[in-house]
Amino acid sequence: MTFTTRFAPSPTGPLHLGHAYSAIIAHDMARAAGGRFLLRIDDLDQSRARPAWEEQIYEDLHWLGLNWDAPVRRQSEHFADYAQTLQKLRQIGLTFECNCTRRDIEAAANAPQEGVPTFGPDGRIYPGTCRALNHHRDAATCTRLNMGKAIEIADRFTFLENGSQNTGPQTPSKYHMLEQIGDVVLARRNMAASYHLSVVLDDAATNITHVVRGADLFEATPIHVLLQTLLGLPTPIYHHHNLIRDDNGKRLAKRDDARAVAALRSEGKTPQDIRALVGL
Ligand code: GLU
């Protein structure tokens, strides 16, 4: 299989140094391997995605000297595929419909058991309120994965480690999946798929062999490997790179416009300066 990796920004703000770092690493790895470097536009959240930001992504990447192999995949063009897979998961009984608000989840989690974590890669770990309630889809705000059932099935594929609390992304333990991740969201009423479901389907559809992503997504990777296992999709090799931080050690966020590639460019920085700034 041809080495294939991708850069998958969301068009919801300017690309900053952290994005540049991720894109350059993925691009250079692909080129060094004689492989493919793909660009994906993660515009799942249509309430925040803007065409102008998408244009800026192309411009910034070109300016950085990165070129990608066609075609560019846009998540907004694949909502029907996501819905179809979600339906498949529903039919095999791996999901449930949930109508809890954020406040409901917080209230239910108000008396946590000692030693049991309350936050996972998706925010507060879902306390299970709607799991057995059989809500109709029309009365639900989101669809969740029933983690207990999912790991029962995944166990047959030796995806899970027994007993230990090791949290390696490719072979997490049952404990980790149940207690530290829980019933993650797969889709919302106004969103065809969650981040987790969409990236798993996109990576498979584009034959990604290597995912290059920031260490901030390390905790989300076991969810993706689990979904691949359940859906019979191949698992790529995951490379989690360190994060670019600001001078105070804080991770860069979209609002750090001063670190935006376009802002640095207009200050007169060159693509070589950007590489140097991120230590490449
Ligand atoms: N759109 C995601 C992000 O920018 C993609 C990253 C990934 O799934 O590796 O965080």
PDB file of C-alpha atoms and ligand atoms in Angstrom:
ATOM      1  CA  MET A   1       0.000   0.000   0.000  1.00  0.00           C
ATOM      2  CA  THR A   2       1.324   3.435  -0.902  1.00  0.00           C
ATOM      3  CA  PHE A   3       2.316   5.505   2.103  1.00  0.00           C
ATOM      4  CA  THR A   4      -0.533   8.002   2.355  1.00  0.00           C
ATOM      5  CA  THR A   5      -1.025  10.683   4.933  1.00  0.00           C
ATOM      6  CA  ARG A   6      -3.146  13.798   5.209  1.00  0.00           C
ATOM      7  CA  PHE A   7      -3.505  17.202   6.768  1.00  0.00           C
ATOM      8  CA  ALA A   8      -7.085  17.857   7.878  1.00  0.00           C
ATOM      9  CA  PRO A   9      -7.709  21.394   9.148  1.00  0.00           C
ATOM     10  CA  SER A  10     -11.132  22.825   9.946  1.00  0.00           C
ATOM     11  CA  PRO A  11     -11.915  26.046   8.045  1.00  0.00           C
ATOM     12  CA  THR A  12     -13.014  27.840  11.193  1.00  0.00           C
ATOM     13  CA  GLY A  13     -10.077  30.202  11.674  1.00  0.00           C
ATOM     14  CA  PRO A  14      -6.571  30.982  10.470  1.00  0.00           C
ATOM     15  CA  LEU A  15      -3.876  28.321  10.333  1.00  0.00           C
ATOM     16  CA  HIS A  16      -1.360  29.011  13.051  1.00  0.00           C
ATOM     17  CA  LEU A  17       2.112  27.698  13.771  1.00  0.00           C
ATOM     18  CA  GLY A  18       0.742  24.462  15.259  1.00  0.00           C
ATOM     19  CA  HIS A  19      -1.089  23.696  12.031  1.00  0.00           C
ATOM     20  CA  ALA A  20       1.954  24.572   9.956  1.00  0.00           C
ATOM     21  CA  TYR A  21       4.051  22.194  12.052  1.00  0.00           C
ATOM     22  CA  SER A  22       1.590  19.341  11.615  1.00  0.00           C
ATOM     23  CA  ALA A  23       1.200  19.939   7.892  1.00  0.00           C
ATOM     24  CA  ILE A  24       4.939  20.185   7.253  1.00  0.00           C
ATOM     25  CA  ILE A  25       5.686  16.986   9.201  1.00  0.00           C
ATOM     26  CA  ALA A  26       2.991  15.045   7.349  1.00  0.00           C
ATOM     27  CA  HIS A  27       4.007  16.477   3.976  1.00  0.00           C
ATOM     28  CA  ASP A  28       7.716  15.798   4.486  1.00  0.00           C
ATOM     29  CA  MET A  29       7.076  12.259   5.732  1.00  0.00           C
ATOM     30  CA  ALA A  30       4.980  11.492   2.660  1.00  0.00           C
ATOM     31  CA  ARG A  31       7.503  12.965   0.244  1.00  0.00           C
ATOM     32  CA  ALA A  32      10.424  11.180   1.941  1.00  0.00           C
ATOM     33  CA  ALA A  33       8.537   7.893   1.596  1.00  0.00           C
ATOM     34  CA  GLY A  34       7.662   8.574  -2.047  1.00  0.00           C
ATOM     35  CA  GLY A  35       4.036   8.519  -0.908  1.00  0.00           C
ATOM     36  CA  ARG A  36       0.934  10.645  -1.070  1.00  0.00           C
ATOM     37  CA  PHE A  37       0.061  13.737   0.926  1.00  0.00           C
ATOM     38  CA  LEU A  38      -3.651  14.573   0.929  1.00  0.00           C
ATOM     39  CA  LEU A  39      -5.512  17.639   2.077  1.00  0.00           C
ATOM     40  CA  ARG A  40      -8.884  17.249   3.720  1.00  0.00           C
ATOM     41  CA  ILE A  41     -11.162  20.089   4.710  1.00  0.00           C
ATOM     42  CA  ASP A  42     -12.842  19.144   7.997  1.00  0.00           C
ATOM     43  CA  ASP A  43     -15.905  21.341   7.550  1.00  0.00           C
ATOM     44  CA  LEU A  44     -18.209  19.069   9.511  1.00  0.00           C
ATOM     45  CA  ASP A  45     -19.412  21.905  11.685  1.00  0.00           C
ATOM     46  CA  GLN A  46     -21.254  23.949   9.108  1.00  0.00           C
ATOM     47  CA  SER A  47     -22.213  26.557  11.666  1.00  0.00           C
ATOM     48  CA  ARG A  48     -18.552  27.516  12.043  1.00  0.00           C
ATOM     49  CA  ALA A  49     -16.965  26.664   8.689  1.00  0.00           C
ATOM     50  CA  ARG A  50     -16.421  29.625   6.315  1.00  0.00           C
ATOM     51  CA  PRO A  51     -15.373  29.554   2.638  1.00  0.00           C
ATOM     52  CA  ALA A  52     -12.955  32.416   3.291  1.00  0.00           C
ATOM     53  CA  TRP A  53     -11.049  30.320   5.845  1.00  0.00           C
ATOM     54  CA  GLU A  54     -10.912  27.455   3.396  1.00  0.00           C
ATOM     55  CA  GLU A  55      -9.381  29.768   0.770  1.00  0.00           C
ATOM     56  CA  GLN A  56      -6.874  30.952   3.345  1.00  0.00           C
ATOM     57  CA  ILE A  57      -5.860  27.345   4.063  1.00  0.00           C
ATOM     58  CA  TYR A  58      -4.994  26.752   0.387  1.00  0.00           C
ATOM     59  CA  GLU A  59      -3.126  30.022   0.199  1.00  0.00           C
ATOM     60  CA  ASP A  60      -1.114  29.447   3.397  1.00  0.00           C
ATOM     61  CA  LEU A  61      -0.161  25.896   2.452  1.00  0.00           C
ATOM     62  CA  HIS A  62       0.920  26.945  -1.046  1.00  0.00           C
ATOM     63  CA  TRP A  63       2.952  29.755   0.412  1.00  0.00           C
ATOM     64  CA  LEU A  64       4.611  27.291   2.794  1.00  0.00           C
ATOM     65  CA  GLY A  65       5.671  25.324  -0.265  1.00  0.00           C
ATOM     66  CA  LEU A  66       3.455  22.323   0.454  1.00  0.00           C
ATOM     67  CA  ASN A  67       1.695  20.605  -2.397  1.00  0.00           C
ATOM     68  CA  TRP A  68      -0.891  17.906  -2.048  1.00  0.00           C
ATOM     69  CA  ASP A  69      -2.261  15.170  -4.227  1.00  0.00           C
ATOM     70  CA  ALA A  70      -5.730  15.710  -5.683  1.00  0.00           C
ATOM     71  CA  PRO A  71      -8.550  15.512  -4.928  1.00  0.00           C
ATOM     72  CA  VAL A  72      -9.192  17.549  -1.802  1.00  0.00           C
ATOM     73  CA  ARG A  73     -11.868  15.831   0.263  1.00  0.00           C
ATOM     74  CA  ARG A  74     -14.438  17.991   2.001  1.00  0.00           C
ATOM     75  CA  GLN A  75     -16.399  16.440   4.827  1.00  0.00           C
ATOM     76  CA  SER A  76     -19.522  18.415   3.939  1.00  0.00           C
ATOM     77  CA  GLU A  77     -19.768  16.379   0.730  1.00  0.00           C
ATOM     78  CA  HIS A  78     -20.038  13.091   2.605  1.00  0.00           C
ATOM     79  CA  PHE A  79     -22.835  13.531   5.109  1.00  0.00           C
ATOM     80  CA  ALA A  80     -24.885  10.804   3.427  1.00  0.00           C
ATOM     81  CA  ASP A  81     -22.038   8.280   3.839  1.00  0.00           C
ATOM     82  CA  TYR A  82     -21.706   9.104   7.517  1.00  0.00           C
ATOM     83  CA  ALA A  83     -25.454   8.705   8.018  1.00  0.00           C
ATOM     84  CA  GLN A  84     -25.391   5.335   6.309  1.00  0.00           C
ATOM     85  CA  THR A  85     -22.660   4.011   8.587  1.00  0.00           C
ATOM     86  CA  LEU A  86     -24.395   5.393  11.631  1.00  0.00           C
ATOM     87  CA  GLN A  87     -27.511   3.516  10.584  1.00  0.00           C
ATOM     88  CA  LYS A  88     -25.467   0.323  10.294  1.00  0.00           C
ATOM     89  CA  LEU A  89     -24.192   0.778  13.852  1.00  0.00           C
ATOM     90  CA  ARG A  90     -27.760   1.429  15.016  1.00  0.00           C
ATOM     91  CA  GLN A  91     -28.993  -1.728  13.360  1.00  0.00           C
ATOM     92  CA  ILE A  92     -26.426  -3.907  15.098  1.00  0.00           C
ATOM     93  CA  GLY A  93     -27.490  -2.385  18.401  1.00  0.00           C
ATOM     94  CA  LEU A  94     -24.290  -0.518  19.190  1.00  0.00           C
ATOM     95  CA  THR A  95     -25.843   2.899  19.666  1.00  0.00           C
ATOM     96  CA  PHE A  96     -28.480   4.652  21.700  1.00  0.00           C
ATOM     97  CA  GLU A  97     -30.280   7.944  21.333  1.00  0.00           C
ATOM     98  CA  CYS A  98     -29.625  10.553  23.979  1.00  0.00           C
ATOM     99  CA  ASN A  99     -31.399  13.766  24.887  1.00  0.00           C
ATOM    100  CA  CYS A 100     -29.287  14.898  27.826  1.00  0.00           C
ATOM    101  CA  THR A 101     -28.197  18.494  27.902  1.00  0.00           C
ATOM    102  CA  ARG A 102     -24.744  19.453  29.076  1.00  0.00           C
ATOM    103  CA  ARG A 103     -26.340  20.498  32.358  1.00  0.00           C
ATOM    104  CA  ASP A 104     -28.057  17.088  32.762  1.00  0.00           C
ATOM    105  CA  ILE A 105     -24.712  15.380  32.300  1.00  0.00           C
ATOM    106  CA  GLU A 106     -23.062  17.600  34.865  1.00  0.00           C
ATOM    107  CA  ALA A 107     -25.834  17.072  37.381  1.00  0.00           C
ATOM    108  CA  ALA A 108     -25.743  13.293  36.956  1.00  0.00           C
ATOM    109  CA  ALA A 109     -21.990  13.316  37.340  1.00  0.00           C
ATOM    110  CA  ASN A 110     -22.167  15.373  40.507  1.00  0.00           C
ATOM    111  CA  ALA A 111     -21.475  12.476  42.824  1.00  0.00           C
ATOM    112  CA  PRO A 112     -18.482  10.813  41.178  1.00  0.00           C
ATOM    113  CA  GLN A 113     -17.158   7.593  42.627  1.00  0.00           C
ATOM    114  CA  GLU A 114     -13.778   7.989  44.188  1.00  0.00           C
ATOM    115  CA  GLY A 115     -10.926   7.169  41.863  1.00  0.00           C
ATOM    116  CA  VAL A 116     -13.136   7.108  38.780  1.00  0.00           C
ATOM    117  CA  PRO A 117     -12.207   9.812  36.284  1.00  0.00           C
ATOM    118  CA  THR A 118     -14.897  12.278  35.240  1.00  0.00           C
ATOM    119  CA  PHE A 119     -13.349  13.738  32.100  1.00  0.00           C
ATOM    120  CA  GLY A 120     -12.279  11.944  28.959  1.00  0.00           C
ATOM    121  CA  PRO A 121     -11.286  12.936  25.417  1.00  0.00           C
ATOM    122  CA  ASP A 122     -14.880  14.017  24.749  1.00  0.00           C
ATOM    123  CA  GLY A 123     -15.308  16.152  27.838  1.00  0.00           C
ATOM    124  CA  ARG A 124     -17.335  14.832  30.760  1.00  0.00           C
ATOM    125  CA  ILE A 125     -17.662  11.067  30.664  1.00  0.00           C
ATOM    126  CA  TYR A 126     -21.273  10.268  29.912  1.00  0.00           C
ATOM    127  CA  PRO A 127     -23.010   8.890  33.032  1.00  0.00           C
ATOM    128  CA  GLY A 128     -25.259   6.533  31.042  1.00  0.00           C
ATOM    129  CA  THR A 129     -28.599   8.215  31.765  1.00  0.00           C
ATOM    130  CA  CYS A 130     -30.271   7.491  28.400  1.00  0.00           C
ATOM    131  CA  ARG A 131     -28.518   4.191  27.664  1.00  0.00           C
ATOM    132  CA  ALA A 132     -31.487   1.990  28.474  1.00  0.00           C
ATOM    133  CA  LEU A 133     -34.297   4.446  27.763  1.00  0.00           C
ATOM    134  CA  ASN A 134     -34.898   3.657  24.086  1.00  0.00           C
ATOM    135  CA  HIS A 135     -35.622   7.222  23.058  1.00  0.00           C
ATOM    136  CA  HIS A 136     -36.968   7.670  19.577  1.00  0.00           C
ATOM    137  CA  ARG A 137     -34.551   9.415  17.232  1.00  0.00           C
ATOM    138  CA  ASP A 138     -36.884  12.369  16.843  1.00  0.00           C
ATOM    139  CA  ALA A 139     -36.762  12.996  20.571  1.00  0.00           C
ATOM    140  CA  ALA A 140     -32.979  12.804  20.793  1.00  0.00           C
ATOM    141  CA  THR A 141     -30.295  15.433  20.428  1.00  0.00           C
ATOM    142  CA  CYS A 142     -27.469  13.019  19.721  1.00  0.00           C
ATOM    143  CA  THR A 143     -26.614   9.398  19.053  1.00  0.00           C
ATOM    144  CA  ARG A 144     -24.025   7.755  21.267  1.00  0.00           C
ATOM    145  CA  LEU A 145     -21.925   4.637  21.020  1.00  0.00           C
ATOM    146  CA  ASN A 146     -22.854   2.060  23.661  1.00  0.00           C
ATOM    147  CA  MET A 147     -19.309   1.498  24.850  1.00  0.00           C
ATOM    148  CA  GLY A 148     -20.112  -1.607  26.894  1.00  0.00           C
ATOM    149  CA  LYS A 149     -21.564  -3.391  23.882  1.00  0.00           C
ATOM    150  CA  ALA A 150     -18.902  -2.039  21.565  1.00  0.00           C
ATOM    151  CA  ILE A 151     -16.039  -3.455  23.592  1.00  0.00           C
ATOM    152  CA  GLU A 152     -17.812  -6.801  23.892  1.00  0.00           C
ATOM    153  CA  ILE A 153     -17.763  -7.062  20.119  1.00  0.00           C
ATOM    154  CA  ALA A 154     -14.321  -5.535  19.680  1.00  0.00           C
ATOM    155  CA  ASP A 155     -12.949  -8.028  22.181  1.00  0.00           C
ATOM    156  CA  ARG A 156     -13.441 -10.749  19.604  1.00  0.00           C
ATOM    157  CA  PHE A 157     -10.961  -8.949  17.395  1.00  0.00           C
ATOM    158  CA  THR A 158      -8.320  -8.832  20.175  1.00  0.00           C
ATOM    159  CA  PHE A 159      -8.381  -5.061  20.011  1.00  0.00           C
ATOM    160  CA  LEU A 160      -8.419  -4.799  23.787  1.00  0.00           C
ATOM    161  CA  GLU A 161      -5.985  -5.655  26.483  1.00  0.00           C
ATOM    162  CA  ASN A 162      -7.417  -7.450  29.473  1.00  0.00           C
ATOM    163  CA  GLY A 163      -6.981  -6.276  33.004  1.00  0.00           C
ATOM    164  CA  SER A 164      -4.293  -3.665  32.795  1.00  0.00           C
ATOM    165  CA  GLN A 165      -4.977   0.039  32.789  1.00  0.00           C
ATOM    166  CA  ASN A 166      -2.509   0.665  30.000  1.00  0.00           C
ATOM    167  CA  THR A 167      -3.829   3.382  27.751  1.00  0.00           C
ATOM    168  CA  GLY A 168      -1.791   2.902  24.585  1.00  0.00           C
ATOM    169  CA  PRO A 169      -3.902   4.203  21.706  1.00  0.00           C
ATOM    170  CA  GLN A 170      -3.818   1.030  19.635  1.00  0.00           C
ATOM    171  CA  THR A 171      -4.379  -1.528  22.393  1.00  0.00           C
ATOM    172  CA  PRO A 172      -6.236   0.184  25.230  1.00  0.00           C
ATOM    173  CA  SER A 173      -7.738  -1.804  28.056  1.00  0.00           C
ATOM    174  CA  LYS A 174     -11.439  -2.470  28.582  1.00  0.00           C
ATOM    175  CA  TYR A 175     -11.198  -0.403  31.732  1.00  0.00           C
ATOM    176  CA  HIS A 176      -9.831   2.500  29.747  1.00  0.00           C
ATOM    177  CA  MET A 177     -12.560   2.364  27.113  1.00  0.00           C
ATOM    178  CA  LEU A 178     -15.378   2.032  29.633  1.00  0.00           C
ATOM    179  CA  GLU A 179     -14.248   4.223  32.502  1.00  0.00           C
ATOM    180  CA  GLN A 180     -12.045   6.803  30.840  1.00  0.00           C
ATOM    181  CA  ILE A 181     -13.828   7.260  27.530  1.00  0.00           C
ATOM    182  CA  GLY A 182     -17.399   5.989  27.830  1.00  0.00           C
ATOM    183  CA  ASP A 183     -20.387   6.414  25.509  1.00  0.00           C
ATOM    184  CA  VAL A 184     -18.968   8.910  23.014  1.00  0.00           C
ATOM    185  CA  VAL A 185     -21.149  10.920  20.647  1.00  0.00           C
ATOM    186  CA  LEU A 186     -21.352   9.595  17.069  1.00  0.00           C
ATOM    187  CA  ALA A 187     -23.730  12.162  15.584  1.00  0.00           C
ATOM    188  CA  ARG A 188     -25.838  15.128  16.609  1.00  0.00           C
ATOM    189  CA  ARG A 189     -29.234  16.263  15.481  1.00  0.00           C
ATOM    190  CA  ASN A 190     -27.724  19.037  13.366  1.00  0.00           C
ATOM    191  CA  MET A 191     -24.486  17.236  12.498  1.00  0.00           C
ATOM    192  CA  ALA A 192     -24.349  14.059  10.410  1.00  0.00           C
ATOM    193  CA  ALA A 193     -21.390  12.658  12.315  1.00  0.00           C
ATOM    194  CA  SER A 194     -19.181  13.514  15.227  1.00  0.00           C
ATOM    195  CA  TYR A 195     -15.501  14.198  14.721  1.00  0.00           C
ATOM    196  CA  HIS A 196     -14.727  10.579  15.681  1.00  0.00           C
ATOM    197  CA  LEU A 197     -17.055   8.892  13.231  1.00  0.00           C
ATOM    198  CA  SER A 198     -16.237  11.230  10.364  1.00  0.00           C
ATOM    199  CA  VAL A 199     -12.435  11.011  10.574  1.00  0.00           C
ATOM    200  CA  VAL A 200     -12.537   7.225  10.758  1.00  0.00           C
ATOM    201  CA  LEU A 201     -14.670   7.030   7.625  1.00  0.00           C
ATOM    202  CA  ASP A 202     -12.673   9.704   5.792  1.00  0.00           C
ATOM    203  CA  ASP A 203      -9.325   8.119   6.594  1.00  0.00           C
ATOM    204  CA  ALA A 204     -10.584   4.741   5.357  1.00  0.00           C
ATOM    205  CA  ALA A 205     -12.175   6.193   2.211  1.00  0.00           C
ATOM    206  CA  THR A 206      -8.908   7.874   1.256  1.00  0.00           C
ATOM    207  CA  ASN A 207      -6.683   4.877   2.119  1.00  0.00           C
ATOM    208  CA  ILE A 208      -4.697   6.730   4.740  1.00  0.00           C
ATOM    209  CA  THR A 209      -1.830   4.530   5.946  1.00  0.00           C
ATOM    210  CA  HIS A 210      -0.271   7.035   8.379  1.00  0.00           C
ATOM    211  CA  VAL A 211      -2.120   9.590  10.487  1.00  0.00           C
ATOM    212  CA  VAL A 212       0.082  12.444  11.662  1.00  0.00           C
ATOM    213  CA  ARG A 213      -1.639  14.454  14.379  1.00  0.00           C
ATOM    214  CA  GLY A 214      -0.928  16.430  17.524  1.00  0.00           C
ATOM    215  CA  ALA A 215      -0.516  14.843  20.936  1.00  0.00           C
ATOM    216  CA  ASP A 216      -3.757  16.599  21.938  1.00  0.00           C
ATOM    217  CA  LEU A 217      -5.561  13.874  19.965  1.00  0.00           C
ATOM    218  CA  PHE A 218      -3.679  10.987  21.598  1.00  0.00           C
ATOM    219  CA  GLU A 219      -6.652  10.250  23.864  1.00  0.00           C
ATOM    220  CA  ALA A 220      -9.070  10.231  20.932  1.00  0.00           C
ATOM    221  CA  THR A 221      -7.106   7.703  18.921  1.00  0.00           C
ATOM    222  CA  PRO A 222      -8.354   4.589  20.816  1.00  0.00           C
ATOM    223  CA  ILE A 223     -11.918   5.654  19.928  1.00  0.00           C
ATOM    224  CA  HIS A 224     -10.913   5.702  16.277  1.00  0.00           C
ATOM    225  CA  VAL A 225      -9.208   2.319  16.468  1.00  0.00           C
ATOM    226  CA  LEU A 226     -12.306   0.895  18.168  1.00  0.00           C
ATOM    227  CA  LEU A 227     -14.591   2.253  15.436  1.00  0.00           C
ATOM    228  CA  GLN A 228     -12.303   0.816  12.762  1.00  0.00           C
ATOM    229  CA  THR A 229     -12.456  -2.547  14.511  1.00  0.00           C
ATOM    230  CA  LEU A 230     -16.257  -2.471  14.685  1.00  0.00           C
ATOM    231  CA  LEU A 231     -16.625  -1.380  11.082  1.00  0.00           C
ATOM    232  CA  GLY A 232     -14.035  -3.752   9.649  1.00  0.00           C
ATOM    233  CA  LEU A 233     -11.802  -0.902   8.462  1.00  0.00           C
ATOM    234  CA  PRO A 234      -7.994  -0.956   8.431  1.00  0.00           C
ATOM    235  CA  THR A 235      -6.156   0.840  11.227  1.00  0.00           C
ATOM    236  CA  PRO A 236      -3.484   3.272  10.027  1.00  0.00           C
ATOM    237  CA  ILE A 237      -0.240   3.870  11.898  1.00  0.00           C
ATOM    238  CA  TYR A 238      -0.670   6.838  14.229  1.00  0.00           C
ATOM    239  CA  HIS A 239       2.090   9.332  14.810  1.00  0.00           C
ATOM    240  CA  HIS A 240       1.334  11.896  17.539  1.00  0.00           C
ATOM    241  CA  HIS A 241       3.665  14.853  17.401  1.00  0.00           C
ATOM    242  CA  ASN A 242       4.396  17.267  20.219  1.00  0.00           C
ATOM    243  CA  LEU A 243       2.434  20.513  20.380  1.00  0.00           C
ATOM    244  CA  ILE A 244       3.674  23.958  19.541  1.00  0.00           C
ATOM    245  CA  ARG A 245       3.227  26.178  22.565  1.00  0.00           C
ATOM    246  CA  ASP A 246       3.267  29.913  23.061  1.00  0.00           C
ATOM    247  CA  ASP A 247       5.878  31.703  25.170  1.00  0.00           C
ATOM    248  CA  ASN A 248       3.901  30.909  28.332  1.00  0.00           C
ATOM    249  CA  GLY A 249       3.830  27.191  27.556  1.00  0.00           C
ATOM    250  CA  LYS A 250       0.182  27.269  26.543  1.00  0.00           C
ATOM    251  CA  ARG A 251      -0.966  25.301  23.548  1.00  0.00           C
ATOM    252  CA  LEU A 252      -1.741  27.502  20.542  1.00  0.00           C
ATOM    253  CA  ALA A 253      -5.399  27.945  19.766  1.00  0.00           C
ATOM    254  CA  LYS A 254      -7.209  29.324  16.760  1.00  0.00           C
ATOM    255  CA  ARG A 255      -7.674  32.643  18.494  1.00  0.00           C
ATOM    256  CA  ASP A 256      -3.908  33.150  18.752  1.00  0.00           C
ATOM    257  CA  ASP A 257      -4.019  35.267  15.654  1.00  0.00           C
ATOM    258  CA  ALA A 258      -0.553  36.635  16.288  1.00  0.00           C
ATOM    259  CA  ARG A 259       0.771  33.156  15.542  1.00  0.00           C
ATOM    260  CA  ALA A 260      -1.314  32.827  12.407  1.00  0.00           C
ATOM    261  CA  VAL A 261       0.749  31.898   9.368  1.00  0.00           C
ATOM    262  CA  ALA A 262      -0.811  34.748   7.362  1.00  0.00           C
ATOM    263  CA  ALA A 263       0.000  37.289  10.083  1.00  0.00           C
ATOM    264  CA  LEU A 264       3.620  36.139  10.282  1.00  0.00           C
ATOM    265  CA  ARG A 265       3.825  36.299   6.511  1.00  0.00           C
ATOM    266  CA  SER A 266       2.566  39.873   6.427  1.00  0.00           C
ATOM    267  CA  GLU A 267       5.212  40.764   9.013  1.00  0.00           C
ATOM    268  CA  GLY A 268       7.779  39.674   6.435  1.00  0.00           C
ATOM    269  CA  LYS A 269       8.563  36.144   7.660  1.00  0.00           C
ATOM    270  CA  THR A 270       9.541  33.585   4.998  1.00  0.00           C
ATOM    271  CA  PRO A 271       8.476  29.928   4.777  1.00  0.00           C
ATOM    272  CA  GLN A 272      11.988  29.061   6.006  1.00  0.00           C
ATOM    273  CA  ASP A 273      11.416  31.283   9.048  1.00  0.00           C
ATOM    274  CA  ILE A 274       8.192  29.378   9.781  1.00  0.00           C
ATOM    275  CA  ARG A 275      10.047  26.074   9.673  1.00  0.00           C
ATOM    276  CA  ALA A 276      12.681  27.496  12.003  1.00  0.00           C
ATOM    277  CA  LEU A 277      10.030  28.866  14.374  1.00  0.00           C
ATOM    278  CA  VAL A 278       8.555  25.402  14.856  1.00  0.00           C
ATOM    279  CA  GLY A 279      11.962  23.761  15.139  1.00  0.00           C
ATOM    280  CA  LEU A 280      12.080  22.069  11.738  1.00  0.00           C
TER     281      LEU A 280
HETATM  282  N1  GLU B   1      -9.818  18.323  11.886  1.00  0.00           N
HETATM  283  C1  GLU B   1      -9.037  17.653  12.876  1.00  0.00           C
HETATM  284  C2  GLU B   1      -8.182  18.664  13.618  1.00  0.00           C
HETATM  285  O1  GLU B   1      -7.739  19.637  13.028  1.00  0.00           O
HETATM  286  C3  GLU B   1      -8.257  16.554  12.225  1.00  0.00           C
HETATM  287  C4  GLU B   1      -7.134  15.993  12.990  1.00  0.00           C
HETATM  288  C5  GLU B   1      -7.121  14.474  13.016  1.00  0.00           C
HETATM  289  O2  GLU B   1      -8.168  13.833  13.063  1.00  0.00           O
HETATM  290  O3  GLU B   1      -6.028  13.924  12.986  1.00  0.00           O
HETATM  291  O4  GLU B   1      -7.995  18.564  14.799  1.00  0.00           O
END
